[in-house]
């Protein structure tokens, strides 16, 4: 099946920056929307950002002006550039995508998540 592999998570100080990457691999025919979600301790999982195959984007109000989502269709990869990070951004970040697989059609695939910790 399709696998989404994330990288770039870690520990960063408040006000710092971090870039997350997520590459999809497998029997992929095409990818429509891709996005990032996060889940903080004691909170529900929330949509952070999403991007269509054509490059249109949406962001949660809490990250507008600080985060930027982008994608490289040739590499089946989505990125999340995070700047001006706050302690409340601390969460496990998950990437996902609406992906067409050979012989299986369209479906949602998820990464396993990567920890982002913003702390002094």
C-alpha positions as protocol buffer text, in pm:
chain_id: "A"
residue {
  index: 1
  type: UNK
  ca { x: 0 y: 0 z: 0 }
}
residue {
  index: 2
  type: UNK
  ca { x: 92 y: 367 z: -10 }
}
residue {
  index: 3
  type: UNK
  ca { x: 334 y: 489 z: 255 }
}
residue {
  index: 4
  type: UNK
  ca { x: 381 y: 846 z: 376 }
}
residue {
  index: 5
  type: UNK
  ca { x: 717 y: 908 z: 542 }
}
residue {
  index: 6
  type: UNK
  ca { x: 769 y: 1224 z: 745 }
}
residue {
  index: 7
  type: UNK
  ca { x: 1086 y: 1404 z: 845 }
}
residue {
  index: 8
  type: UNK
  ca { x: 1193 y: 1731 z: 1004 }
}
residue {
  index: 9
  type: UNK
  ca { x: 1030 y: 1716 z: 1346 }
}
residue {
  index: 10
  type: UNK
  ca { x: 1218 y: 1792 z: 1664 }
}
residue {
  index: 11
  type: UNK
  ca { x: 1277 y: 2039 z: 1945 }
}
residue {
  index: 12
  type: UNK
  ca { x: 1287 y: 2412 z: 1876 }
}
residue {
  index: 13
  type: UNK
  ca { x: 1281 y: 2727 z: 2089 }
}
residue {
  index: 14
  type: UNK
  ca { x: 987 y: 2970 z: 2083 }
}
residue {
  index: 15
  type: UNK
  ca { x: 1020 y: 3204 z: 1788 }
}
residue {
  index: 16
  type: UNK
  ca { x: 1219 y: 2950 z: 1591 }
}
residue {
  index: 17
  type: UNK
  ca { x: 1147 y: 2777 z: 1262 }
}
residue {
  index: 18
  type: UNK
  ca { x: 1114 y: 2420 z: 1143 }
}
residue {
  index: 19
  type: UNK
  ca { x: 1031 y: 2255 z: 811 }
}
residue {
  index: 20
  type: UNK
  ca { x: 842 y: 1927 z: 792 }
}
residue {
  index: 21
  type: UNK
  ca { x: 852 y: 1703 z: 485 }
}
residue {
  index: 22
  type: UNK
  ca { x: 631 y: 1411 z: 389 }
}
residue {
  index: 23
  type: UNK
  ca { x: 699 y: 1189 z: 88 }
}
residue {
  index: 24
  type: UNK
  ca { x: 449 y: 940 z: -51 }
}
residue {
  index: 25
  type: UNK
  ca { x: 561 y: 616 z: -213 }
}
residue {
  index: 26
  type: UNK
  ca { x: 400 y: 302 z: -354 }
}
residue {
  index: 27
  type: UNK
  ca { x: 171 y: 222 z: -644 }
}
residue {
  index: 28
  type: UNK
  ca { x: 60 y: 583 z: -689 }
}
residue {
  index: 29
  type: UNK
  ca { x: -126 y: 698 z: -997 }
}
residue {
  index: 30
  type: UNK
  ca { x: -207 y: 1050 z: -881 }
}
residue {
  index: 31
  type: UNK
  ca { x: -248 y: 1266 z: -571 }
}
residue {
  index: 32
  type: UNK
  ca { x: -521 y: 1524 z: -517 }
}
residue {
  index: 33
  type: UNK
  ca { x: -533 y: 1719 z: -188 }
}
residue {
  index: 34
  type: UNK
  ca { x: -253 y: 1685 z: 66 }
}
residue {
  index: 35
  type: UNK
  ca { x: -246 y: 1827 z: 415 }
}
residue {
  index: 36
  type: UNK
  ca { x: -111 y: 1846 z: 766 }
}
residue {
  index: 37
  type: UNK
  ca { x: -297 y: 1780 z: 1090 }
}
residue {
  index: 38
  type: UNK
  ca { x: -177 y: 1800 z: 1449 }
}
residue {
  index: 39
  type: UNK
  ca { x: -281 y: 1672 z: 1787 }
}
residue {
  index: 40
  type: UNK
  ca { x: -163 y: 1835 z: 2108 }
}
residue {
  index: 41
  type: UNK
  ca { x: -192 y: 1677 z: 2454 }
}
residue {
  index: 42
  type: UNK
  ca { x: -550 y: 1704 z: 2577 }
}
residue {
  index: 43
  type: UNK
  ca { x: -673 y: 1843 z: 2245 }
}
residue {
  index: 44
  type: UNK
  ca { x: -859 y: 1704 z: 1945 }
}
residue {
  index: 45
  type: UNK
  ca { x: -677 y: 1649 z: 1620 }
}
residue {
  index: 46
  type: UNK
  ca { x: -710 y: 1957 z: 1402 }
}
residue {
  index: 47
  type: UNK
  ca { x: -646 y: 2047 z: 1041 }
}
residue {
  index: 48
  type: UNK
  ca { x: -342 y: 2273 z: 1016 }
}
residue {
  index: 49
  type: UNK
  ca { x: -312 y: 2327 z: 642 }
}
residue {
  index: 50
  type: UNK
  ca { x: -405 y: 2170 z: 312 }
}
residue {
  index: 51
  type: UNK
  ca { x: -309 y: 2216 z: -51 }
}
residue {
  index: 52
  type: UNK
  ca { x: -477 y: 2103 z: -371 }
}
residue {
  index: 53
  type: UNK
  ca { x: -304 y: 1955 z: -673 }
}
residue {
  index: 54
  type: UNK
  ca { x: -331 y: 2299 z: -835 }
}
residue {
  index: 55
  type: UNK
  ca { x: -166 y: 2478 z: -543 }
}
residue {
  index: 56
  type: UNK
  ca { x: -465 y: 2633 z: -365 }
}
residue {
  index: 57
  type: UNK
  ca { x: -414 y: 2646 z: 12 }
}
residue {
  index: 58
  type: UNK
  ca { x: -612 y: 2668 z: 335 }
}
residue {
  index: 59
  type: UNK
  ca { x: -486 y: 2726 z: 689 }
}
residue {
  index: 60
  type: UNK
  ca { x: -621 y: 2706 z: 1040 }
}
residue {
  index: 61
  type: UNK
  ca { x: -667 y: 3052 z: 1191 }
}
residue {
  index: 62
  type: UNK
  ca { x: -413 y: 2970 z: 1461 }
}
residue {
  index: 63
  type: UNK
  ca { x: -129 y: 2931 z: 1209 }
}
residue {
  index: 64
  type: UNK
  ca { x: -215 y: 3185 z: 939 }
}
residue {
  index: 65
  type: UNK
  ca { x: 78 y: 3410 z: 864 }
}
residue {
  index: 66
  type: UNK
  ca { x: 323 y: 3176 z: 1034 }
}
residue {
  index: 67
  type: UNK
  ca { x: 298 y: 2843 z: 847 }
}
residue {
  index: 68
  type: UNK
  ca { x: 327 y: 2777 z: 474 }
}
residue {
  index: 69
  type: UNK
  ca { x: 227 y: 2455 z: 300 }
}
residue {
  index: 70
  type: UNK
  ca { x: 374 y: 2362 z: -37 }
}
residue {
  index: 71
  type: UNK
  ca { x: 420 y: 2054 z: -255 }
}
residue {
  index: 72
  type: UNK
  ca { x: 645 y: 1903 z: -520 }
}
residue {
  index: 73
  type: UNK
  ca { x: 424 y: 1691 z: -743 }
}
residue {
  index: 74
  type: UNK
  ca { x: 720 y: 1530 z: -921 }
}
residue {
  index: 75
  type: UNK
  ca { x: 846 y: 1399 z: -586 }
}
residue {
  index: 76
  type: UNK
  ca { x: 503 y: 1322 z: -436 }
}
residue {
  index: 77
  type: UNK
  ca { x: 607 y: 1533 z: -139 }
}
residue {
  index: 78
  type: UNK
  ca { x: 429 y: 1791 z: 76 }
}
residue {
  index: 79
  type: UNK
  ca { x: 606 y: 2040 z: 304 }
}
residue {
  index: 80
  type: UNK
  ca { x: 511 y: 2253 z: 602 }
}
residue {
  index: 81
  type: UNK
  ca { x: 735 y: 2551 z: 673 }
}
residue {
  index: 82
  type: UNK
  ca { x: 673 y: 2667 z: 1030 }
}
residue {
  index: 83
  type: UNK
  ca { x: 796 y: 3003 z: 1157 }
}
residue {
  index: 84
  type: UNK
  ca { x: 748 y: 3211 z: 1472 }
}
residue {
  index: 85
  type: UNK
  ca { x: 676 y: 2892 z: 1660 }
}
residue {
  index: 86
  type: UNK
  ca { x: 490 y: 2908 z: 1990 }
}
residue {
  index: 87
  type: UNK
  ca { x: 470 y: 2659 z: 2278 }
}
residue {
  index: 88
  type: UNK
  ca { x: 107 y: 2596 z: 2182 }
}
residue {
  index: 89
  type: UNK
  ca { x: 229 y: 2460 z: 1847 }
}
residue {
  index: 90
  type: UNK
  ca { x: 370 y: 2161 z: 2035 }
}
residue {
  index: 91
  type: UNK
  ca { x: 196 y: 1852 z: 1898 }
}
residue {
  index: 92
  type: UNK
  ca { x: 231 y: 1539 z: 1693 }
}
residue {
  index: 93
  type: UNK
  ca { x: 202 y: 1643 z: 1329 }
}
residue {
  index: 94
  type: UNK
  ca { x: 51 y: 1407 z: 1072 }
}
residue {
  index: 95
  type: UNK
  ca { x: 56 y: 1436 z: 695 }
}
residue {
  index: 96
  type: UNK
  ca { x: -212 y: 1292 z: 472 }
}
residue {
  index: 97
  type: UNK
  ca { x: -323 y: 1282 z: 113 }
}
residue {
  index: 98
  type: UNK
  ca { x: -607 y: 1183 z: -116 }
}
residue {
  index: 99
  type: UNK
  ca { x: -421 y: 932 z: -334 }
}
residue {
  index: 100
  type: UNK
  ca { x: -517 y: 716 z: -630 }
}
residue {
  index: 101
  type: UNK
  ca { x: -358 y: 370 z: -614 }
}
residue {
  index: 102
  type: UNK
  ca { x: -329 y: 110 z: -890 }
}
residue {
  index: 103
  type: UNK
  ca { x: -623 y: -132 z: -881 }
}
residue {
  index: 104
  type: UNK
  ca { x: -761 y: 25 z: -562 }
}
residue {
  index: 105
  type: UNK
  ca { x: -883 y: 368 z: -664 }
}
residue {
  index: 106
  type: UNK
  ca { x: -891 y: 676 z: -445 }
}
residue {
  index: 107
  type: UNK
  ca { x: -838 y: 673 z: -70 }
}
residue {
  index: 108
  type: UNK
  ca { x: -699 y: 871 z: 221 }
}
residue {
  index: 109
  type: UNK
  ca { x: -347 y: 780 z: 338 }
}
residue {
  index: 110
  type: UNK
  ca { x: -184 y: 898 z: 662 }
}
residue {
  index: 111
  type: UNK
  ca { x: 170 y: 924 z: 788 }
}
residue {
  index: 112
  type: UNK
  ca { x: 266 y: 791 z: 1130 }
}
residue {
  index: 113
  type: UNK
  ca { x: 326 y: 1136 z: 1275 }
}
residue {
  index: 114
  type: UNK
  ca { x: 627 y: 1334 z: 1389 }
}
residue {
  index: 115
  type: UNK
  ca { x: 673 y: 1514 z: 1721 }
}
residue {
  index: 116
  type: UNK
  ca { x: 725 y: 1890 z: 1722 }
}
residue {
  index: 117
  type: UNK
  ca { x: 814 y: 2039 z: 2059 }
}
residue {
  index: 118
  type: UNK
  ca { x: 842 y: 2415 z: 2110 }
}
residue {
  index: 119
  type: UNK
  ca { x: 1002 y: 2490 z: 2445 }
}
residue {
  index: 120
  type: UNK
  ca { x: 1270 y: 2693 z: 2617 }
}
